[in-house]
JSON list of C-alpha atoms and ligand atoms in Angstrom, two decimals:
[
{"chain": "A", "resi": 705, "resn": "MET", "atom": "CA", "xyz": [109.75, 89.98, 75.24]},
{"chain": "A", "resi": 706, "resn": "SER", "atom": "CA", "xyz": [106.54, 91.46, 76.54]},
{"chain": "A", "resi": 707, "resn": "ASP", "atom": "CA", "xyz": [105.73, 92.85, 79.84]},
{"chain": "A", "resi": 708, "resn": "MET", "atom": "CA", "xyz": [109.57, 93.82, 80.82]},
{"chain": "A", "resi": 709, "resn": "LYS", "atom": "CA", "xyz": [109.81, 95.32, 84.17]},
{"chain": "A", "resi": 710, "resn": "LEU", "atom": "CA", "xyz": [113.08, 97.31, 84.89]},
{"chain": "A", "resi": 711, "resn": "VAL", "atom": "CA", "xyz": [113.86, 98.98, 88.02]},
{"chain": "A", "resi": 712, "resn": "GLY", "atom": "CA", "xyz": [116.79, 101.17, 88.89]},
{"chain": "A", "resi": 713, "resn": "LEU", "atom": "CA", "xyz": [118.55, 101.96, 92.20]},
{"chain": "A", "resi": 714, "resn": "CYS", "atom": "CA", "xyz": [120.71, 105.19, 92.04]},
{"chain": "A", "resi": 715, "resn": "GLY", "atom": "CA", "xyz": [123.45, 105.93, 94.57]},
{"chain": "A", "resi": 716, "resn": "SER", "atom": "CA", "xyz": [122.94, 109.42, 94.29]},
{"chain": "A", "resi": 717, "resn": "LEU", "atom": "CA", "xyz": [120.04, 111.50, 95.96]},
{"chain": "A", "resi": 718, "resn": "ARG", "atom": "CA", "xyz": [120.89, 114.73, 94.24]},
{"chain": "A", "resi": 719, "resn": "ALA", "atom": "CA", "xyz": [118.11, 116.44, 92.39]},
{"chain": "A", "resi": 720, "resn": "GLU", "atom": "CA", "xyz": [120.36, 117.08, 89.49]},
{"chain": "A", "resi": 721, "resn": "SER", "atom": "CA", "xyz": [122.39, 113.61, 89.61]},
{"chain": "A", "resi": 722, "resn": "SER", "atom": "CA", "xyz": [124.16, 112.86, 86.70]},
{"chain": "A", "resi": 723, "resn": "ASN", "atom": "CA", "xyz": [123.89, 109.06, 87.87]},
{"chain": "A", "resi": 724, "resn": "ARG", "atom": "CA", "xyz": [120.24, 109.47, 87.84]},
{"chain": "A", "resi": 725, "resn": "LYS", "atom": "CA", "xyz": [120.23, 110.75, 84.29]},
{"chain": "A", "resi": 726, "resn": "LEU", "atom": "CA", "xyz": [122.65, 107.81, 83.25]},
{"chain": "A", "resi": 727, "resn": "MET", "atom": "CA", "xyz": [119.99, 105.57, 84.73]},
{"chain": "A", "resi": 728, "resn": "PHE", "atom": "CA", "xyz": [117.09, 107.22, 82.68]},
{"chain": "A", "resi": 729, "resn": "GLU", "atom": "CA", "xyz": [118.94, 107.25, 79.46]},
{"chain": "A", "resi": 730, "resn": "ALA", "atom": "CA", "xyz": [119.88, 103.58, 80.11]},
{"chain": "A", "resi": 731, "resn": "ALA", "atom": "CA", "xyz": [116.20, 102.76, 80.86]},
{"chain": "A", "resi": 732, "resn": "ARG", "atom": "CA", "xyz": [115.37, 104.70, 77.72]},
{"chain": "A", "resi": 733, "resn": "LEU", "atom": "CA", "xyz": [117.61, 102.42, 75.56]},
{"chain": "A", "resi": 734, "resn": "PHE", "atom": "CA", "xyz": [116.32, 99.16, 77.51]},
{"chain": "A", "resi": 735, "resn": "ALA", "atom": "CA", "xyz": [112.84, 100.26, 76.49]},
{"chain": "A", "resi": 736, "resn": "PRO", "atom": "CA", "xyz": [111.19, 98.19, 79.16]},
{"chain": "A", "resi": 737, "resn": "ASP", "atom": "CA", "xyz": [107.30, 98.15, 79.39]},
{"chain": "A", "resi": 738, "resn": "ALA", "atom": "CA", "xyz": [107.44, 99.79, 83.02]},
{"chain": "A", "resi": 739, "resn": "PHE", "atom": "CA", "xyz": [110.49, 101.48, 84.65]},
{"chain": "A", "resi": 740, "resn": "THR", "atom": "CA", "xyz": [110.55, 102.34, 88.37]},
{"chain": "A", "resi": 741, "resn": "GLU", "atom": "CA", "xyz": [113.27, 104.13, 90.28]},
{"chain": "A", "resi": 742, "resn": "LEU", "atom": "CA", "xyz": [113.48, 102.80, 93.95]},
{"chain": "A", "resi": 743, "resn": "ASP", "atom": "CA", "xyz": [113.40, 105.08, 96.74]},
{"chain": "A", "resi": 744, "resn": "LEU", "atom": "CA", "xyz": [116.48, 104.72, 98.61]},
{"chain": "A", "resi": 745, "resn": "ARG", "atom": "CA", "xyz": [115.86, 107.08, 101.42]},
{"chain": "A", "resi": 746, "resn": "PHE", "atom": "CA", "xyz": [115.95, 104.49, 103.94]},
{"chain": "A", "resi": 747, "resn": "PRO", "atom": "CA", "xyz": [116.91, 104.94, 107.72]},
{"chain": "A", "resi": 748, "resn": "LEU", "atom": "CA", "xyz": [120.48, 104.11, 108.45]},
{"chain": "A", "resi": 749, "resn": "PHE", "atom": "CA", "xyz": [120.89, 100.33, 109.23]},
{"chain": "A", "resi": 750, "resn": "ASP", "atom": "CA", "xyz": [120.81, 99.52, 112.78]},
{"chain": "A", "resi": 751, "resn": "GLU", "atom": "CA", "xyz": [120.61, 96.00, 113.90]},
{"chain": "A", "resi": 752, "resn": "ASP", "atom": "CA", "xyz": [118.90, 96.78, 117.03]},
{"chain": "A", "resi": 753, "resn": "SER", "atom": "CA", "xyz": [116.12, 99.07, 115.12]},
{"chain": "A", "resi": 754, "resn": "GLN", "atom": "CA", "xyz": [115.62, 96.07, 112.99]},
{"chain": "A", "resi": 755, "resn": "ASN", "atom": "CA", "xyz": [115.17, 93.59, 115.84]},
{"chain": "A", "resi": 756, "resn": "ALA", "atom": "CA", "xyz": [112.96, 96.26, 117.74]},
{"chain": "A", "resi": 757, "resn": "ASP", "atom": "CA", "xyz": [110.59, 97.33, 114.64]},
{"chain": "A", "resi": 758, "resn": "GLY", "atom": "CA", "xyz": [111.38, 94.92, 111.86]},
{"chain": "A", "resi": 759, "resn": "ILE", "atom": "CA", "xyz": [111.98, 95.85, 108.38]},
{"chain": "A", "resi": 760, "resn": "PRO", "atom": "CA", "xyz": [110.95, 99.42, 107.36]},
{"chain": "A", "resi": 761, "resn": "ALA", "atom": "CA", "xyz": [108.15, 99.39, 104.70]},
{"chain": "A", "resi": 762, "resn": "ALA", "atom": "CA", "xyz": [110.20, 101.35, 102.29]},
{"chain": "A", "resi": 763, "resn": "VAL", "atom": "CA", "xyz": [112.97, 98.55, 102.36]},
{"chain": "A", "resi": 764, "resn": "GLN", "atom": "CA", "xyz": [110.40, 95.84, 102.11]},
{"chain": "A", "resi": 765, "resn": "GLN", "atom": "CA", "xyz": [108.86, 97.66, 99.15]},
{"chain": "A", "resi": 766, "resn": "ALA", "atom": "CA", "xyz": [112.27, 98.01, 97.56]},
{"chain": "A", "resi": 767, "resn": "ALA", "atom": "CA", "xyz": [112.92, 94.33, 98.00]},
{"chain": "A", "resi": 768, "resn": "ASP", "atom": "CA", "xyz": [109.88, 93.36, 96.56]},
{"chain": "A", "resi": 769, "resn": "GLN", "atom": "CA", "xyz": [110.22, 95.52, 93.43]},
{"chain": "A", "resi": 770, "resn": "ILE", "atom": "CA", "xyz": [113.45, 94.05, 92.78]},
{"chain": "A", "resi": 771, "resn": "ALA", "atom": "CA", "xyz": [112.19, 90.49, 93.29]},
{"chain": "A", "resi": 772, "resn": "GLY", "atom": "CA", "xyz": [109.22, 91.44, 90.69]},
{"chain": "A", "resi": 773, "resn": "ALA", "atom": "CA", "xyz": [111.61, 92.95, 88.26]},
{"chain": "A", "resi": 774, "resn": "ASP", "atom": "CA", "xyz": [112.88, 91.25, 85.13]},
{"chain": "A", "resi": 775, "resn": "ALA", "atom": "CA", "xyz": [116.10, 93.28, 85.38]},
{"chain": "A", "resi": 776, "resn": "VAL", "atom": "CA", "xyz": [117.81, 95.91, 87.44]},
{"chain": "A", "resi": 777, "resn": "LEU", "atom": "CA", "xyz": [120.09, 98.90, 86.96]},
{"chain": "A", "resi": 778, "resn": "VAL", "atom": "CA", "xyz": [122.48, 99.81, 89.90]},
{"chain": "A", "resi": 779, "resn": "VAL", "atom": "CA", "xyz": [124.06, 103.25, 89.32]},
{"chain": "A", "resi": 780, "resn": "THR", "atom": "CA", "xyz": [126.84, 104.50, 91.56]},
{"chain": "A", "resi": 781, "resn": "PRO", "atom": "CA", "xyz": [128.46, 107.67, 92.15]},
{"chain": "A", "resi": 782, "resn": "GLU", "atom": "CA", "xyz": [132.09, 107.70, 93.37]},
{"chain": "A", "resi": 783, "resn": "TYR", "atom": "CA", "xyz": [132.37, 109.15, 96.81]},
{"chain": "A", "resi": 784, "resn": "ASN", "atom": "CA", "xyz": [136.08, 108.84, 97.82]},
{"chain": "A", "resi": 785, "resn": "LYS", "atom": "CA", "xyz": [136.96, 105.90, 95.77]},
{"chain": "A", "resi": 786, "resn": "GLY", "atom": "CA", "xyz": [134.02, 103.98, 96.76]},
{"chain": "A", "resi": 787, "resn": "ILE", "atom": "CA", "xyz": [130.19, 103.45, 96.49]},
{"chain": "A", "resi": 788, "resn": "SER", "atom": "CA", "xyz": [128.05, 106.14, 98.23]},
{"chain": "A", "resi": 789, "resn": "GLY", "atom": "CA", "xyz": [126.79, 105.41, 101.68]},
{"chain": "A", "resi": 790, "resn": "VAL", "atom": "CA", "xyz": [123.13, 105.85, 100.34]},
{"chain": "A", "resi": 791, "resn": "LEU", "atom": "CA", "xyz": [123.89, 102.74, 98.11]},
{"chain": "A", "resi": 792, "resn": "LYS", "atom": "CA", "xyz": [125.68, 100.56, 100.78]},
{"chain": "A", "resi": 793, "resn": "ASN", "atom": "CA", "xyz": [123.08, 101.16, 103.14]},
{"chain": "A", "resi": 794, "resn": "ALA", "atom": "CA", "xyz": [120.41, 100.26, 100.62]},
{"chain": "A", "resi": 795, "resn": "LEU", "atom": "CA", "xyz": [122.18, 97.03, 99.91]},
{"chain": "A", "resi": 796, "resn": "ASP", "atom": "CA", "xyz": [122.51, 96.25, 103.53]},
{"chain": "A", "resi": 797, "resn": "TRP", "atom": "CA", "xyz": [118.84, 96.72, 104.42]},
{"chain": "A", "resi": 798, "resn": "ILE", "atom": "CA", "xyz": [117.60, 94.85, 101.58]},
{"chain": "A", "resi": 799, "resn": "SER", "atom": "CA", "xyz": [119.89, 91.79, 102.40]},
{"chain": "A", "resi": 800, "resn": "ARG", "atom": "CA", "xyz": [117.82, 91.65, 105.72]},
{"chain": "A", "resi": 801, "resn": "THR", "atom": "CA", "xyz": [114.53, 91.04, 104.04]},
{"chain": "A", "resi": 802, "resn": "GLU", "atom": "CA", "xyz": [113.15, 87.58, 103.60]},
{"chain": "A", "resi": 803, "resn": "GLY", "atom": "CA", "xyz": [113.75, 85.69, 100.43]},
{"chain": "A", "resi": 804, "resn": "THR", "atom": "CA", "xyz": [116.47, 86.25, 97.98]},
{"chain": "A", "resi": 805, "resn": "PRO", "atom": "CA", "xyz": [115.26, 89.20, 95.74]},
{"chain": "A", "resi": 806, "resn": "TRP", "atom": "CA", "xyz": [118.62, 89.63, 93.84]},
{"chain": "A", "resi": 807, "resn": "GLN", "atom": "CA", "xyz": [119.25, 85.91, 93.29]},
{"chain": "A", "resi": 808, "resn": "ASP", "atom": "CA", "xyz": [119.73, 85.12, 89.34]},
{"chain": "A", "resi": 809, "resn": "LYS", "atom": "CA", "xyz": [118.40, 88.78, 88.70]},
{"chain": "A", "resi": 810, "resn": "PRO", "atom": "CA", "xyz": [119.95, 90.16, 85.44]},
{"chain": "A", "resi": 811, "resn": "VAL", "atom": "CA", "xyz": [121.79, 93.18, 86.96]},
{"chain": "A", "resi": 812, "resn": "ALA", "atom": "CA", "xyz": [123.66, 95.97, 84.73]},
{"chain": "A", "resi": 813, "resn": "LEU", "atom": "CA", "xyz": [126.04, 98.35, 86.91]},
{"chain": "A", "resi": 814, "resn": "LEU", "atom": "CA", "xyz": [126.71, 101.87, 85.53]},
{"chain": "A", "resi": 815, "resn": "SER", "atom": "CA", "xyz": [128.78, 104.62, 87.15]},
{"chain": "A", "resi": 816, "resn": "ALA", "atom": "CA", "xyz": [128.87, 108.38, 86.46]},
{"chain": "A", "resi": 817, "resn": "ALA", "atom": "CA", "xyz": [131.53, 110.61, 88.27]},
{"chain": "A", "resi": 818, "resn": "ALA", "atom": "CA", "xyz": [133.28, 114.12, 87.89]},
{"chain": "A", "resi": 819, "resn": "GLY", "atom": "CA", "xyz": [136.73, 112.46, 87.91]},
{"chain": "A", "resi": 820, "resn": "ARG", "atom": "CA", "xyz": [138.23, 110.99, 84.40]},
{"chain": "A", "resi": 821, "resn": "ALA", "atom": "CA", "xyz": [137.93, 107.25, 85.40]},
{"chain": "A", "resi": 822, "resn": "GLY", "atom": "CA", "xyz": [134.14, 107.58, 85.60]},
{"chain": "A", "resi": 823, "resn": "GLY", "atom": "CA", "xyz": [134.03, 106.23, 88.97]},
{"chain": "A", "resi": 824, "resn": "GLU", "atom": "CA", "xyz": [135.61, 102.84, 87.91]},
{"chain": "A", "resi": 825, "resn": "ARG", "atom": "CA", "xyz": [136.89, 102.01, 91.50]},
{"chain": "A", "resi": 826, "resn": "ALA", "atom": "CA", "xyz": [133.05, 102.52, 92.80]},
{"chain": "A", "resi": 827, "resn": "GLN", "atom": "CA", "xyz": [131.84, 100.34, 90.13]},
{"chain": "A", "resi": 828, "resn": "ASN", "atom": "CA", "xyz": [134.16, 97.75, 91.09]},
{"chain": "A", "resi": 829, "resn": "MET", "atom": "CA", "xyz": [133.24, 97.96, 94.53]},
{"chain": "A", "resi": 830, "resn": "ALA", "atom": "CA", "xyz": [129.63, 97.93, 93.67]},
{"chain": "A", "resi": 831, "resn": "ARG", "atom": "CA", "xyz": [130.37, 94.50, 91.66]},
{"chain": "A", "resi": 832, "resn": "LEU", "atom": "CA", "xyz": [131.86, 93.23, 94.93]},
{"chain": "A", "resi": 833, "resn": "CYS", "atom": "CA", "xyz": [129.19, 94.13, 97.30]},
{"chain": "A", "resi": 834, "resn": "LEU", "atom": "CA", "xyz": [126.49, 92.76, 94.89]},
{"chain": "A", "resi": 835, "resn": "THR", "atom": "CA", "xyz": [128.29, 89.43, 94.42]},
{"chain": "A", "resi": 836, "resn": "PRO", "atom": "CA", "xyz": [127.02, 87.79, 97.85]},
{"chain": "A", "resi": 837, "resn": "PHE", "atom": "CA", "xyz": [123.49, 88.24, 96.33]},
{"chain": "A", "resi": 838, "resn": "ARG", "atom": "CA", "xyz": [124.32, 85.87, 93.39]},
{"chain": "A", "resi": 839, "resn": "PRO", "atom": "CA", "xyz": [122.63, 88.16, 90.74]},
{"chain": "A", "resi": 840, "resn": "ARG", "atom": "CA", "xyz": [123.58, 87.71, 86.86]},
{"chain": "A", "resi": 841, "resn": "LEU", "atom": "CA", "xyz": [125.74, 90.69, 86.72]},
{"chain": "A", "resi": 842, "resn": "VAL", "atom": "CA", "xyz": [126.27, 91.83, 83.22]},
{"chain": "A", "resi": 843, "resn": "ALA", "atom": "CA", "xyz": [129.96, 91.66, 82.54]},
{"chain": "A", "resi": 844, "resn": "GLY", "atom": "CA", "xyz": [130.23, 94.43, 80.03]},
{"chain": "A", "resi": 845, "resn": "PRO", "atom": "CA", "xyz": [130.65, 96.46, 78.13]},
{"chain": "A", "resi": 846, "resn": "GLU", "atom": "CA", "xyz": [131.52, 98.72, 81.11]},
{"chain": "A", "resi": 847, "resn": "MET", "atom": "CA", "xyz": [129.82, 102.09, 81.35]},
{"chain": "A", "resi": 848, "resn": "MET", "atom": "CA", "xyz": [131.91, 104.51, 83.40]},
{"chain": "A", "resi": 849, "resn": "LEU", "atom": "CA", "xyz": [130.84, 108.08, 82.65]},
{"chain": "A", "resi": 850, "resn": "ALA", "atom": "CA", "xyz": [133.63, 110.37, 83.39]},
{"chain": "A", "resi": 851, "resn": "GLN", "atom": "CA", "xyz": [133.20, 114.29, 84.11]},
{"chain": "A", "resi": 852, "resn": "SER", "atom": "CA", "xyz": [129.60, 113.45, 84.31]},
{"chain": "A", "resi": 853, "resn": "ARG", "atom": "CA", "xyz": [128.08, 116.67, 84.90]},
{"chain": "A", "resi": 854, "resn": "SER", "atom": "CA", "xyz": [128.75, 118.25, 81.61]},
{"chain": "A", "resi": 855, "resn": "GLN", "atom": "CA", "xyz": [127.70, 114.97, 79.48]},
{"chain": "A", "resi": 856, "resn": "PHE", "atom": "CA", "xyz": [123.65, 115.71, 79.42]},
{"chain": "A", "resi": 857, "resn": "GLY", "atom": "CA", "xyz": [122.07, 118.11, 77.27]},
{"chain": "A", "resi": 858, "resn": "ASP", "atom": "CA", "xyz": [118.93, 120.21, 78.75]},
{"chain": "A", "resi": 859, "resn": "ASP", "atom": "CA", "xyz": [116.73, 117.16, 77.55]},
{"chain": "A", "resi": 860, "resn": "GLY", "atom": "CA", "xyz": [118.63, 114.85, 79.80]},
{"chain": "A", "resi": 861, "resn": "ARG", "atom": "CA", "xyz": [119.99, 112.93, 76.86]},
{"chain": "A", "resi": 862, "resn": "LEU", "atom": "CA", "xyz": [123.82, 111.81, 76.81]},
{"chain": "A", "resi": 863, "resn": "ILE", "atom": "CA", "xyz": [125.37, 114.15, 74.23]},
{"chain": "A", "resi": 864, "resn": "ASP", "atom": "CA", "xyz": [128.22, 111.67, 73.35]},
{"chain": "A", "resi": 865, "resn": "ALA", "atom": "CA", "xyz": [127.56, 109.34, 70.46]},
{"chain": "A", "resi": 866, "resn": "ARG", "atom": "CA", "xyz": [130.26, 106.89, 71.82]},
{"chain": "A", "resi": 867, "resn": "GLY", "atom": "CA", "xyz": [128.73, 106.82, 75.14]},
{"chain": "A", "resi": 868, "resn": "GLN", "atom": "CA", "xyz": [125.20, 106.18, 73.97]},
{"chain": "A", "resi": 869, "resn": "GLY", "atom": "CA", "xyz": [126.55, 103.28, 71.64]},
{"chain": "A", "resi": 870, "resn": "LEU", "atom": "CA", "xyz": [128.16, 101.87, 74.83]},
{"chain": "A", "resi": 871, "resn": "LEU", "atom": "CA", "xyz": [125.07, 102.04, 76.85]},
{"chain": "A", "resi": 872, "resn": "GLN", "atom": "CA", "xyz": [122.77, 100.55, 74.14]},
{"chain": "A", "resi": 873, "resn": "SER", "atom": "CA", "xyz": [125.33, 97.45, 73.87]},
{"chain": "A", "resi": 874, "resn": "LEU", "atom": "CA", "xyz": [125.23, 97.17, 77.74]},
{"chain": "A", "resi": 875, "resn": "MET", "atom": "CA", "xyz": [121.31, 97.43, 77.60]},
{"chain": "A", "resi": 876, "resn": "GLU", "atom": "CA", "xyz": [121.27, 94.60, 74.81]},
{"chain": "A", "resi": 877, "resn": "GLU", "atom": "CA", "xyz": [123.70, 92.36, 76.91]},
{"chain": "A", "resi": 878, "resn": "LEU", "atom": "CA", "xyz": [121.02, 93.06, 79.62]},
{"chain": "A", "resi": 879, "resn": "ARG", "atom": "CA", "xyz": [118.03, 92.07, 77.51]},
{"chain": "A", "resi": 880, "resn": "THR", "atom": "CA", "xyz": [119.77, 88.76, 76.45]},
{"chain": "A", "resi": 881, "resn": "GLU", "atom": "CA", "xyz": [120.38, 87.99, 80.04]},
{"chain": "A", "resi": 882, "resn": "VAL", "atom": "CA", "xyz": [116.60, 88.40, 80.68]},
{"chain": "A", "resi": 883, "resn": "GLY", "atom": "CA", "xyz": [115.96, 86.12, 77.70]},
{"chain": "A", "resi": 884, "resn": "ARG", "atom": "CA", "xyz": [118.32, 83.31, 79.05]},
{"chain": "A", "resi": 885, "resn": "MET", "atom": "CA", "xyz": [116.41, 83.62, 82.35]},
{"chain": "A", "resi": 886, "resn": "ARG", "atom": "CA", "xyz": [112.83, 83.45, 80.80]},
{"chain": "A", "resi": 887, "resn": "ASP", "atom": "CA", "xyz": [113.96, 80.44, 78.66]},
{"chain": "B", "resi": 2333, "resn": "FMN", "atom": "C1", "xyz": [131.89, 113.12, 99.41]},
{"chain": "B", "resi": 2333, "resn": "FMN", "atom": "C2", "xyz": [132.28, 113.02, 97.94]},
{"chain": "B", "resi": 2333, "resn": "FMN", "atom": "C3", "xyz": [133.51, 112.41, 97.53]},
{"chain": "B", "resi": 2333, "resn": "FMN", "atom": "C4", "xyz": [133.62, 112.28, 96.12]},
{"chain": "B", "resi": 2333, "resn": "FMN", "atom": "N1", "xyz": [134.53, 111.53, 95.72]},
{"chain": "B", "resi": 2333, "resn": "FMN", "atom": "C5", "xyz": [134.84, 111.28, 94.32]},
{"chain": "B", "resi": 2333, "resn": "FMN", "atom": "C6", "xyz": [135.92, 110.34, 93.61]},
{"chain": "B", "resi": 2333, "resn": "FMN", "atom": "O1", "xyz": [136.40, 109.52, 94.56]},
{"chain": "B", "resi": 2333, "resn": "FMN", "atom": "N2", "xyz": [136.18, 110.40, 92.26]},
{"chain": "B", "resi": 2333, "resn": "FMN", "atom": "C7", "xyz": [135.35, 110.93, 91.68]},
{"chain": "B", "resi": 2333, "resn": "FMN", "atom": "O2", "xyz": [135.65, 110.89, 90.36]},
{"chain": "B", "resi": 2333, "resn": "FMN", "atom": "N3", "xyz": [134.55, 111.96, 91.90]},
{"chain": "B", "resi": 2333, "resn": "FMN", "atom": "C8", "xyz": [134.21, 112.22, 93.25]},
{"chain": "B", "resi": 2333, "resn": "FMN", "atom": "N4", "xyz": [133.28, 112.96, 93.75]},
{"chain": "B", "resi": 2333, "resn": "FMN", "atom": "C9", "xyz": [132.71, 113.95, 92.81]},
{"chain": "B", "resi": 2333, "resn": "FMN", "atom": "C10", "xyz": [131.49, 113.03, 91.93]},
{"chain": "B", "resi": 2333, "resn": "FMN", "atom": "O3", "xyz": [131.87, 112.38, 91.07]},
{"chain": "B", "resi": 2333, "resn": "FMN", "atom": "C11", "xyz": [130.53, 114.20, 91.66]},
{"chain": "B", "resi": 2333, "resn": "FMN", "atom": "O4", "xyz": [130.09, 114.88, 92.70]},
{"chain": "B", "resi": 2333, "resn": "FMN", "atom": "C12", "xyz": [129.32, 113.66, 90.76]},
{"chain": "B", "resi": 2333, "resn": "FMN", "atom": "O5", "xyz": [128.62, 114.45, 90.00]},
{"chain": "B", "resi": 2333, "resn": "FMN", "atom": "C13", "xyz": [128.46, 112.67, 91.67]},
{"chain": "B", "resi": 2333, "resn": "FMN", "atom": "O6", "xyz": [127.43, 112.01, 91.04]},
{"chain": "B", "resi": 2333, "resn": "FMN", "atom": "P1", "xyz": [125.98, 112.69, 90.81]},
{"chain": "B", "resi": 2333, "resn": "FMN", "atom": "O7", "xyz": [126.12, 113.88, 89.72]},
{"chain": "B", "resi": 2333, "resn": "FMN", "atom": "O8", "xyz": [125.14, 111.39, 90.42]},
{"chain": "B", "resi": 2333, "resn": "FMN", "atom": "O9", "xyz": [125.46, 113.27, 92.34]},
{"chain": "B", "resi": 2333, "resn": "FMN", "atom": "C14", "xyz": [132.93, 113.13, 95.07]},
{"chain": "B", "resi": 2333, "resn": "FMN", "atom": "C15", "xyz": [131.79, 113.68, 95.58]},
{"chain": "B", "resi": 2333, "resn": "FMN", "atom": "C16", "xyz": [131.48, 113.96, 96.93]},
{"chain": "B", "resi": 2333, "resn": "FMN", "atom": "C17", "xyz": [130.28, 114.65, 97.27]}
]
């Protein structure tokens, strides 16, 4: 498949975020022609501010990038058993844009967390939060990276071979979904 565009949303803004490392590892394995991380530093959603000032340029840009992508990675940390406010805020803002950027979009969900469950609850919550937008959410294999801060080498690569294999399978599923949408 040619001209494959992949974009990623990372729910952690931390510079050394393990979720971002996981996102870039997934992008490497997906091997798109172009990968773009969306900037989710949006203002807090406030319907009054939308009514007064419209959609912020950064939100519109993110929605356009999703609409123009062949596939999307949504990567979430687990904050108090749920997704981060950053990610929920981004999803809420993007839902206010014209059009349906997520509709039928192949999406893979990933999570990385310090706990032993690898952010399972956050990933399940992210799945629920995405459902209203009707993307093509890849069902599995589920990639939940536990004890995530110690899982990457200095080169940013995932150390564990099993994790690499799982991620590879998930990215293959995502590619298959893109192929279905292009047929
Ligand atoms: C506010 C907050 C709440 C957290 N809650 C959880 C949690 O419920 N489960 C968990 O496994 N880790 C939790 N953690 C730890 C995160 O998994 C850890 O900070 C992880 O590295 C965050 O992802 P990042 O590396 O991409 O920033 C929490 C961290 C913060 C800052």
